[in-house]
Every structure is written in C-alpha cells, then in structure tokens.
Short mmCIF file of C-alpha atoms in Angstrom, two decimals:
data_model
loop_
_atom_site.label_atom_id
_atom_site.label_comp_id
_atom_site.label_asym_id
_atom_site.label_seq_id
_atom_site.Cartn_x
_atom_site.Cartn_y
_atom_site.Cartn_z
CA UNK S 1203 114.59 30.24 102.26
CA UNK S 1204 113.43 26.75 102.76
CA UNK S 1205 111.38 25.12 99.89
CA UNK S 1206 109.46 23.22 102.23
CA UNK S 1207 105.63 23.25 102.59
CA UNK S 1208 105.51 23.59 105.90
CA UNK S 1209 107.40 27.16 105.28
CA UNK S 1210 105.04 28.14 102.78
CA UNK S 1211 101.79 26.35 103.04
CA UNK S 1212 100.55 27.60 106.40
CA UNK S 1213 97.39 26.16 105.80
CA UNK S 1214 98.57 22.52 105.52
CA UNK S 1215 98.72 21.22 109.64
CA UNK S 1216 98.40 17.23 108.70
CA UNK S 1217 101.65 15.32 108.24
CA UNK S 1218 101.74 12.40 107.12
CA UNK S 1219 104.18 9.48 109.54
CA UNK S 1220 106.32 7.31 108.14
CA UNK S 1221 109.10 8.22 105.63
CA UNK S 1222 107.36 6.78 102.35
CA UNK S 1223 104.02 8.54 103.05
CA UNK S 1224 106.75 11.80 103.51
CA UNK S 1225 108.59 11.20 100.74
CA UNK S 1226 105.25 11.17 98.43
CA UNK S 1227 103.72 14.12 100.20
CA UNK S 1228 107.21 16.31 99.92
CA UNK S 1229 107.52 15.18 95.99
CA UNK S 1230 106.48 18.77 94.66
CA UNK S 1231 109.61 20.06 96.63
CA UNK S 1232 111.87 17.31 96.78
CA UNK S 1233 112.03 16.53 92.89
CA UNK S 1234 113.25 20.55 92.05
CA UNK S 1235 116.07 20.25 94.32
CA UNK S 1236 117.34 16.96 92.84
CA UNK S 1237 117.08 18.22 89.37
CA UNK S 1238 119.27 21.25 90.00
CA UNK S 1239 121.78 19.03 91.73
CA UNK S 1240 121.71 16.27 88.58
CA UNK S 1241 122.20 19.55 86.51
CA UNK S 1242 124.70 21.31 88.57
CA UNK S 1243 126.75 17.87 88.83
CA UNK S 1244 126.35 17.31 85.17
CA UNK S 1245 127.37 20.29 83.78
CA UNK S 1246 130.54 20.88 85.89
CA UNK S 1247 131.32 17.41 84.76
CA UNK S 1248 130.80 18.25 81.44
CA UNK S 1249 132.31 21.71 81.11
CA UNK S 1250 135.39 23.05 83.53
CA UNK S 1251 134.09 26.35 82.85
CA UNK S 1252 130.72 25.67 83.77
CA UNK S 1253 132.02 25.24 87.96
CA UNK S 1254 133.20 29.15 88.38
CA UNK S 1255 132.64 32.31 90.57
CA UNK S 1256 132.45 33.88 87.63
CA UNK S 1257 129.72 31.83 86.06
CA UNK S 1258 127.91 31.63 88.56
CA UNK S 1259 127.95 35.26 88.67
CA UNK S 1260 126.53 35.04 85.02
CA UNK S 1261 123.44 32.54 86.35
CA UNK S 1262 122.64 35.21 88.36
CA UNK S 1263 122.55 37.75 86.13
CA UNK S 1264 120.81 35.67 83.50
CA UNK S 1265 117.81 34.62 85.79
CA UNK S 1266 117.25 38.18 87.58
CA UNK S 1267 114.91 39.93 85.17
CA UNK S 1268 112.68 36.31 84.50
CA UNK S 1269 112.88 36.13 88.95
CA UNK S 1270 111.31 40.25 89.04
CA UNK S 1271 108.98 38.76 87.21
CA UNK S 1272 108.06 35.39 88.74
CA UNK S 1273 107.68 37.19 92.14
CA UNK S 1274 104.25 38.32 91.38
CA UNK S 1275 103.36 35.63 89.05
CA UNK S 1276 103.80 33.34 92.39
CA UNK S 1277 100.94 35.27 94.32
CA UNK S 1278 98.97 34.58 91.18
CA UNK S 1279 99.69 30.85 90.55
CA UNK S 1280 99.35 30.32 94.82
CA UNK S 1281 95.71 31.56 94.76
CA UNK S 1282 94.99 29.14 91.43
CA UNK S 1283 94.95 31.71 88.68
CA UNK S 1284 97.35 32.64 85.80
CA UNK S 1285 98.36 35.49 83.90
CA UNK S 1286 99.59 35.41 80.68
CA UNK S 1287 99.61 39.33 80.25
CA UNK S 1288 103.06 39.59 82.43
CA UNK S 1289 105.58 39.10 79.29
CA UNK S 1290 103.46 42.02 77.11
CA UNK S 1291 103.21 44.20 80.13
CA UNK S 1292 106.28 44.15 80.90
CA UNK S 1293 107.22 44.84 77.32
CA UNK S 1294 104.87 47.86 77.25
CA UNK S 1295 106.27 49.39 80.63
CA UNK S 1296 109.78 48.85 79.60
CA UNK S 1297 109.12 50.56 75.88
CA UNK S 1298 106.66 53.41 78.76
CA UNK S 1299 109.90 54.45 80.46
CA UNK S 1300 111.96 55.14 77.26
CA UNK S 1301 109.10 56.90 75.50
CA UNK S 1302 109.42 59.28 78.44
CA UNK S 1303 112.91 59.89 78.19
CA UNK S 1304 114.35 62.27 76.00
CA UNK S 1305 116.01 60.52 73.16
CA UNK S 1306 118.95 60.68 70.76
CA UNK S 1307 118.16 62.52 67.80
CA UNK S 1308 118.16 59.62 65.67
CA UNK S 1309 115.70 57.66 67.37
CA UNK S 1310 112.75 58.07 64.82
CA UNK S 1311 109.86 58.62 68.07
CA UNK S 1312 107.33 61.34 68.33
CA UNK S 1313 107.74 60.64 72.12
CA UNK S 1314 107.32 62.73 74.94
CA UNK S 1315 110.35 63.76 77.22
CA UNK S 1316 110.18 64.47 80.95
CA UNK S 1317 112.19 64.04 83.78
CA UNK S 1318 113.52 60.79 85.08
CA UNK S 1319 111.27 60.41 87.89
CA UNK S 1320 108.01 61.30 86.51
CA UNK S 1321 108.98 58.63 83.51
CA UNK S 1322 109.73 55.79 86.02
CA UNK S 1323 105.83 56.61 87.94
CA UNK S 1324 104.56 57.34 85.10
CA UNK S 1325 105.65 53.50 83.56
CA UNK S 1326 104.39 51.91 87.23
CA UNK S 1327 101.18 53.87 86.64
CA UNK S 1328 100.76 52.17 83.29
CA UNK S 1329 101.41 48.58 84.63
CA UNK S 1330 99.39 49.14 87.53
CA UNK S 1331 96.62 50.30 85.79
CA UNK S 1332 97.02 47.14 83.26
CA UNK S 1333 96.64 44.88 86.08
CA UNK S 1334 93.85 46.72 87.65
CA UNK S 1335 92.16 46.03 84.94
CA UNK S 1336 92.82 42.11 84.26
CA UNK S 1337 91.67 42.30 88.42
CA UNK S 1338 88.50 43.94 87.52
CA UNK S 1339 87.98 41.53 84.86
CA UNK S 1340 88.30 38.83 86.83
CA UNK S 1341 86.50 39.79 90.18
CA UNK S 1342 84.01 41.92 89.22
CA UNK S 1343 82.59 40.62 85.40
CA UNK S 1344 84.04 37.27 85.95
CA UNK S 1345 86.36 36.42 83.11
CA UNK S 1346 88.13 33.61 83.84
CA UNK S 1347 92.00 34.69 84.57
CA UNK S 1348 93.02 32.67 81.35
CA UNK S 1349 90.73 34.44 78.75
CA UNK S 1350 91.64 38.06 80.77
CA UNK S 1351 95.01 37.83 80.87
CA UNK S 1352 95.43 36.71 77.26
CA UNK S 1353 93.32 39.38 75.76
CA UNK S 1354 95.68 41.90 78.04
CA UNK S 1355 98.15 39.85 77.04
CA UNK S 1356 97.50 41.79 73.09
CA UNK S 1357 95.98 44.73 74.37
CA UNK S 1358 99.48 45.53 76.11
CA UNK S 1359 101.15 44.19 72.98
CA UNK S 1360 98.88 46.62 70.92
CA UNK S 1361 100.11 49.90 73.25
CA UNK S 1362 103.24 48.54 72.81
CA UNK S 1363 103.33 48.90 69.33
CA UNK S 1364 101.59 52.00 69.36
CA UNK S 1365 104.12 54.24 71.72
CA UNK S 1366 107.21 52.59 69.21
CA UNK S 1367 105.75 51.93 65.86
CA UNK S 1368 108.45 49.32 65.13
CA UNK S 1369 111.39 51.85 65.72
CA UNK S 1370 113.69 51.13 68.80
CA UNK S 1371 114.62 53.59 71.97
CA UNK S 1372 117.79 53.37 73.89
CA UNK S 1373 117.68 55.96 76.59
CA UNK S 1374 116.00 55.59 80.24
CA UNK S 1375 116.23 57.28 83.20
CA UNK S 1376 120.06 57.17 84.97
CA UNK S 1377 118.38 55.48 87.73
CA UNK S 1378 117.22 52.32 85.84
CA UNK S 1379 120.25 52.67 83.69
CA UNK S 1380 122.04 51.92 86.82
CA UNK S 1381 119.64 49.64 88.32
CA UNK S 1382 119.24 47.88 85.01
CA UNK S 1383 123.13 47.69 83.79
CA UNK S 1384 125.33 48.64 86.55
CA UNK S 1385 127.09 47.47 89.69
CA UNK S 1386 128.19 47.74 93.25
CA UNK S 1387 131.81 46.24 94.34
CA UNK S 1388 131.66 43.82 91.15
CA UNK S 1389 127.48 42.86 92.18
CA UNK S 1390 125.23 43.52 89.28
CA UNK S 1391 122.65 46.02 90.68
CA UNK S 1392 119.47 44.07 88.83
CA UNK S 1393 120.74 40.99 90.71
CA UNK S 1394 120.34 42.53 94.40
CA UNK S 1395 117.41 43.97 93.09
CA UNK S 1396 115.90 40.51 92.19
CA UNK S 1397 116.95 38.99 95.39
CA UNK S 1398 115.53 42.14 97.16
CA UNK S 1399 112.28 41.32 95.64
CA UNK S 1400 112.14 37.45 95.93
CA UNK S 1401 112.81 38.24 99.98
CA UNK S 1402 110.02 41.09 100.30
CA UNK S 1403 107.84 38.21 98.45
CA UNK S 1404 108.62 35.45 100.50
CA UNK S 1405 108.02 37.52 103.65
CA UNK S 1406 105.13 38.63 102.76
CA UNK S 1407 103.97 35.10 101.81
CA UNK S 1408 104.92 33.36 104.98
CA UNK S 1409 104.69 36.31 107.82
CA UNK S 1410 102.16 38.25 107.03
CA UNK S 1411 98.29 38.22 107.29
CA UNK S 1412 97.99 38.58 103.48
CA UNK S 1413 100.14 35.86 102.76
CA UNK S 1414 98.09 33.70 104.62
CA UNK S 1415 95.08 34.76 103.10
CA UNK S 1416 96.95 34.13 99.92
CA UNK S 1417 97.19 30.38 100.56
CA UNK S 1418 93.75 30.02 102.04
CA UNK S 1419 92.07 31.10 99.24
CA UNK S 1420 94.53 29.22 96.92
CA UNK S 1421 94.00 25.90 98.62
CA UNK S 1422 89.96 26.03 99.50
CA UNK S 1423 87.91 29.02 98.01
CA UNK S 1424 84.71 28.36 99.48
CA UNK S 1425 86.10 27.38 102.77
CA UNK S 1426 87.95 31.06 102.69
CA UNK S 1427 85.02 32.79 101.56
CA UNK S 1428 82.89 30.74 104.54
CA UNK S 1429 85.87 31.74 106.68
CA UNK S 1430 84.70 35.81 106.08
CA UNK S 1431 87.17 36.31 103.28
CA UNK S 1432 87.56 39.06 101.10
CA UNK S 1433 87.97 37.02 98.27
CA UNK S 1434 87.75 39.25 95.14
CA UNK S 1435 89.85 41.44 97.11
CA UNK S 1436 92.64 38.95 97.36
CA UNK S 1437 92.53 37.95 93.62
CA UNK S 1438 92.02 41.68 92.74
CA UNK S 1439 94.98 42.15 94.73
CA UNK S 1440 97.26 39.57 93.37
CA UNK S 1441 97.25 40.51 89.67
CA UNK S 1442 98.36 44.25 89.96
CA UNK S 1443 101.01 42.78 92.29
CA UNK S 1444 101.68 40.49 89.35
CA UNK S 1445 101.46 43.59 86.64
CA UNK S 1446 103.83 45.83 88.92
CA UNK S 1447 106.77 42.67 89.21
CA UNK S 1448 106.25 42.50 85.32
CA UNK S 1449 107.03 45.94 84.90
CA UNK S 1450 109.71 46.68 87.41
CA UNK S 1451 111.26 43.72 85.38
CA UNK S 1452 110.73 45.36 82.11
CA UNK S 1453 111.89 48.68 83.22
CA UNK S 1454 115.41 47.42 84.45
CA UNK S 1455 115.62 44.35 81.72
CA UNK S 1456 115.38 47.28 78.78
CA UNK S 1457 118.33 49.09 80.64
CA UNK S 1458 119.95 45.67 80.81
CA UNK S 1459 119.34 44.95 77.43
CA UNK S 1460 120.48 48.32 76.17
CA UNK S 1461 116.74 48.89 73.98
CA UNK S 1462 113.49 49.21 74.31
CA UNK S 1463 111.48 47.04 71.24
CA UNK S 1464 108.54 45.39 70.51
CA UNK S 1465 108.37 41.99 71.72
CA UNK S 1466 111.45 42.19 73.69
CA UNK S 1467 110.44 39.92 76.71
CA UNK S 1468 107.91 37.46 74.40
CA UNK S 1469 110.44 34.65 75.75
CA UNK S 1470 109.53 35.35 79.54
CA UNK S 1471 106.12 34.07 79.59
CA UNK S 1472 107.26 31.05 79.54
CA UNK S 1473 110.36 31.41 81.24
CA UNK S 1474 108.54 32.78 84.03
CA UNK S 1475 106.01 30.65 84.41
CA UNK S 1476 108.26 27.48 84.30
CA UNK S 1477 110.36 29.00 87.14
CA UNK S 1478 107.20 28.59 89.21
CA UNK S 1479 106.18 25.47 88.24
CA UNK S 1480 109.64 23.46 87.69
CA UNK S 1481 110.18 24.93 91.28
CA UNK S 1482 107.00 23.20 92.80
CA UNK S 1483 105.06 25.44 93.19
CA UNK S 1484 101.11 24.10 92.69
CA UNK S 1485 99.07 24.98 89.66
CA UNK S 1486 95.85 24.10 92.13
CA UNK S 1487 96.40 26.68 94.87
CA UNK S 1488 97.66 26.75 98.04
CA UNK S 1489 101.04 24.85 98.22
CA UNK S 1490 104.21 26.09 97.70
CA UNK S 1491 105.60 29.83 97.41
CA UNK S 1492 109.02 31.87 96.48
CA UNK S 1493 111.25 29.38 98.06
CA UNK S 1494 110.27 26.95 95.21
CA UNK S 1495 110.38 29.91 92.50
CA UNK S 1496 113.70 30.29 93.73
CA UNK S 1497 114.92 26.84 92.94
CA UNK S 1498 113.08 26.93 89.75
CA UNK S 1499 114.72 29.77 88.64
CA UNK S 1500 118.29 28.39 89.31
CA UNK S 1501 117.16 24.96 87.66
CA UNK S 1502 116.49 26.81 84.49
CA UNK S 1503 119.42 29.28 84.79
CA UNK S 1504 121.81 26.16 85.10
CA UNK S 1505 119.99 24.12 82.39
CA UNK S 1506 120.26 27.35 80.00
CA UNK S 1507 123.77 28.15 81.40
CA UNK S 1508 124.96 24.75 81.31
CA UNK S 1509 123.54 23.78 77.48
CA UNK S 1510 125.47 26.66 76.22
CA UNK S 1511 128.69 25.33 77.82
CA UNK S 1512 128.72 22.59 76.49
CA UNK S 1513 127.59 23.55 73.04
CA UNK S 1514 124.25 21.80 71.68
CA UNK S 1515 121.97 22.83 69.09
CA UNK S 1516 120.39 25.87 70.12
CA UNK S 1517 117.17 23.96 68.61
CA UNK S 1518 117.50 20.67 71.03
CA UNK S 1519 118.08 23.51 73.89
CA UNK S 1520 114.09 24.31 73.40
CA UNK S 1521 113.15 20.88 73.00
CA UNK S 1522 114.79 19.75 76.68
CA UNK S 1523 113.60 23.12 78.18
CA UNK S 1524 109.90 21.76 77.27
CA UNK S 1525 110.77 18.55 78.43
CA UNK S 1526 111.98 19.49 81.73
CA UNK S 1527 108.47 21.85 81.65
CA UNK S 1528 106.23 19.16 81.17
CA UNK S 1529 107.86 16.68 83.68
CA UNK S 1530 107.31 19.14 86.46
CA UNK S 1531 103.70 19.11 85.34
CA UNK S 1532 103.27 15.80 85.62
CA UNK S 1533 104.73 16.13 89.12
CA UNK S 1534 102.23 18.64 90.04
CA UNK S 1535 99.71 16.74 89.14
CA UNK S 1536 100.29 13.80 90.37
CA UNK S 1537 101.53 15.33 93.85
CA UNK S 1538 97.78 16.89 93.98
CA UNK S 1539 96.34 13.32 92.91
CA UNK S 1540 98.49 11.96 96.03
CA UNK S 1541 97.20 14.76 98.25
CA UNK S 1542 93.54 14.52 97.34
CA UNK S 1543 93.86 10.74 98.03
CA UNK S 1544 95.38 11.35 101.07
CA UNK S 1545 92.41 13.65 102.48
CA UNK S 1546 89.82 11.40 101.53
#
C-alpha cells in the first residue's frame, strides 16, 4: 500500500517538476517513512532483542486494536473533521458486549445475558447508533465535529459507567474471545483482523466512488458541493464508519485484554489519532489516506516497542511520544503552507 499522494489523493492532478519542488510537495509522506527507518535502525542498534520475528510479531499485536480504530478515524480526518468520541465509544461497546454475556457468578452486574450473536449486534447497534448521532449533530444542527464529538465523547463515557458501575466483566462471546485473544498457525487473530480492515479501508478510499467523494469534499467543500455533492451525506457517513471501527476495536481489545472496565481504551484517543497524523495524513482534508495510517501506526508501535527495550523512564516515554506528535504537526502544517503557496 503505497503512502504516496498520488495513491490516495485522487483529486490532486498537478505535479510539481523538478526534484526540490517534489521533495517539498511529497514532505507529508516522505518524513513518516524516514522516521520509522531512524527508529527501526536505532533501536536494533540499541537492543539485540529489539531486531526479531518474534518482536516484530509483538509490534503487531501491540498496534492492532489502536489500527481498528484509526481505520475510520482516517475517513474522518480525510474529509477535515475529528472525533474525539472514538476512545469512549469504543469503551462503551466493548463494556456492551460483556454486559450481554452471561457472567461468572462473582462478577457483581445486574446485566442481561443472551446469546453470543445477539450480544455482538446488539454492541454494533450501540456504536452505530452513537455515531449516528455525532453525524446528525454535525450535518443536520451544525455542531462543529469538535464540540460533538467531545460531548459524545462523555455521554459514551456516562453509559459506560452506567452498564458497569465501577465493577469489571470478563466474559464475551467465544467468537470475540477468539477474534480478540486467539490465533491461527502462530498469527494472532486481532492482527489479520486489523490488516483485514486497514485493506477494506484503503480500497474503499482509493477504488471506489465514495472514496473519491471522500477526498473531494476533504480537499474543497464548496467546490464538491458546486460539483452536486451530497455533502452532509458524506460527513454523516464518515462518523458512524468512524463509531463502528471504534467499536469493533473495543469489542476484540476487551477479549484481548481479558476485561471489560471503565476507561479501558482512554489511552487510544490519542494513540489513534497520532497514527493518522505522524503517518501524514492531512488535518485540512483531502491528502493522504490508510497507506499513511499504516506507517504511522508502525512508527508508534516501534517507538513504544523500542523505548521499552531499551529501558527508559516510562515518564520520558510520554514526553518523546508528544514530541514526535507535535513534529508531525508542524509538518502538516507547513506541507499545507507549501501547497497553498504552490496553487496561488
């Protein structure tokens, strides 16, 4: 999956000649993919045990649930919105699927058991139904998707709270038990199911009418709504694909966890979003896709990997995670500075 914008920004046709205009203009994508080198390179220096099959097995693992999750997010963050509701929701579809299941008799929850399959659709109702609504809040009353998503971001937190009451659950369905926590010939199911969805995403970004849509009215709004766009429809659209990626990722990262808890997946807000953005992808719309969440998500899951190889403070790990955050901002920002230049 190349991380290229002529891959994933269908909409971009002008190319700039000469190698230094290039250079400037591919920045977004060519900066990622030298950082996870540096990393890669640094680390394996640093740490023989860093440089293994089997640790790189443990990357994978370690980045699958945040990757569910940053599939939708990237629809979101393409068409120049945000959500900040995807960590809570897919807290509250996670705890969903184990308030469903029958329980151990010492798991202190008034829940209410029913089979495995009408838990699981009954959890994908819930998130869907969450996103619905941050889409109807911000097509149809107009709530910006910052304000929407971070009152859904406690309103999920709140039903969260409500189903558990501070106790924990451990039991889900066997099929996200195996989905979640088991594997096939030594391959951790959640990690083919990750890659499964980072594929459907990035085919459905670059070959399909939708996807293109996607990026047109990520890059120029009015010119998409000029074009005979469905606009609201698109948006609309976007954040219940976002809601549903949250909670198929909270569903199988409970299993893989082992428990179902309040705030479980607080951490993959951010984890999340910086797999989009460290990857390239553009806060302004329109440029980039799941190529660059891809490499995102493998620079963090080496830099998180590779700090605990190596053994620093667990407290400087959260600094340089912010630091490496904030230079791929900068980067984004200056890449659209350089592009907006460039069209004028």
């Amino acid at each position: 999956m190349a991380s290229s914008d002529s891959a994933t920004s269908p909409a971009d046709h002008k190319r700039p000649r000469g190698l230094a205009p290039f250079l400037r203009s591919q920045m977004r994508n060519i900066a990622p993919f030298l950082t996870l080198i540096f990393l890669s390179a640094f680390f394996a220096i640093a740490s023989p045990s860093f440089a293994t099959i089997d640790n790189v097995g443990n990357i994978l693992t370690q980045v699958s649930v945040t990757g569910i999750i940053a599939v939708g997010l990237t629809f979101v963050i393409l068409c120049a919105e945000i959500d900040l509701s995807i960590a809570s929701i897919a807290n509250v579809t996670g705890i969903a699927v184990a308030y469903f299941t029958l329980q151990e008799s010492y798991v202190n929850i008034a829940n209410i058991p029913m089979p495995g399959f009408a838990a699981i659709l009954l959890a994908l109702a819930l998130c869907a139904v969450l996103g619905l609504v941050n889409a109807l809040g911000l097509t149809m009353i107009g709530i910006p998707s910052f304000i929407m998503t971070l009152a859904m971001m406690q309103i999920a937190a709140g039903v969260s709270a409500l189903l558990v009451r501070g106790q924990i659950a451990y039991k889900v369905p066997p099929l996200i038990t195996t989905l979640g926590s088991g594997s096939i010939g030594g391959i951790p199911w959640i990690v083919i199911v990750a890659a499964v969805m980072l594929l459907g995403g990035h085919l459905v970004l670059t070959y399909t009418r939708f996807g293109r849509y996607v990026y047109m009215v990520g890059g120029n709004r009015e010119a998409a709504e000029f074009a005979g766009l469905n606009v609201k429809l698109i948006l609309g659209s976007v954040m219940v694909i976002s809601a549903v990626s949250s909670g198929i990722g909270g569903m199988l990262g409970v299993a893989h966890f082992g428990s179902a808890q309040q705030n479980e997946f607080d951490t993959y807000l951010l984890d999340s979003i910086a797999a989009v953005v460290v990857g390239g992808t553009s806060l302004f719309g329109g440029r980039g896709g799941i190529g660059n969440t891809i490499v995102g998500l493998f620079v963090l899951g080496v830099l998180n990997n590779g700090l605990d190889h190596v053994n620093i403070d667990s407290f400087l790990k959260i600094l340089i995670r912010g630091l490496i955050l904030l230079a791929a901002l900068i980067i984004n920002v200056y890449a659209q500075r350089l592009r907006e230049q460039a069209a004028e």
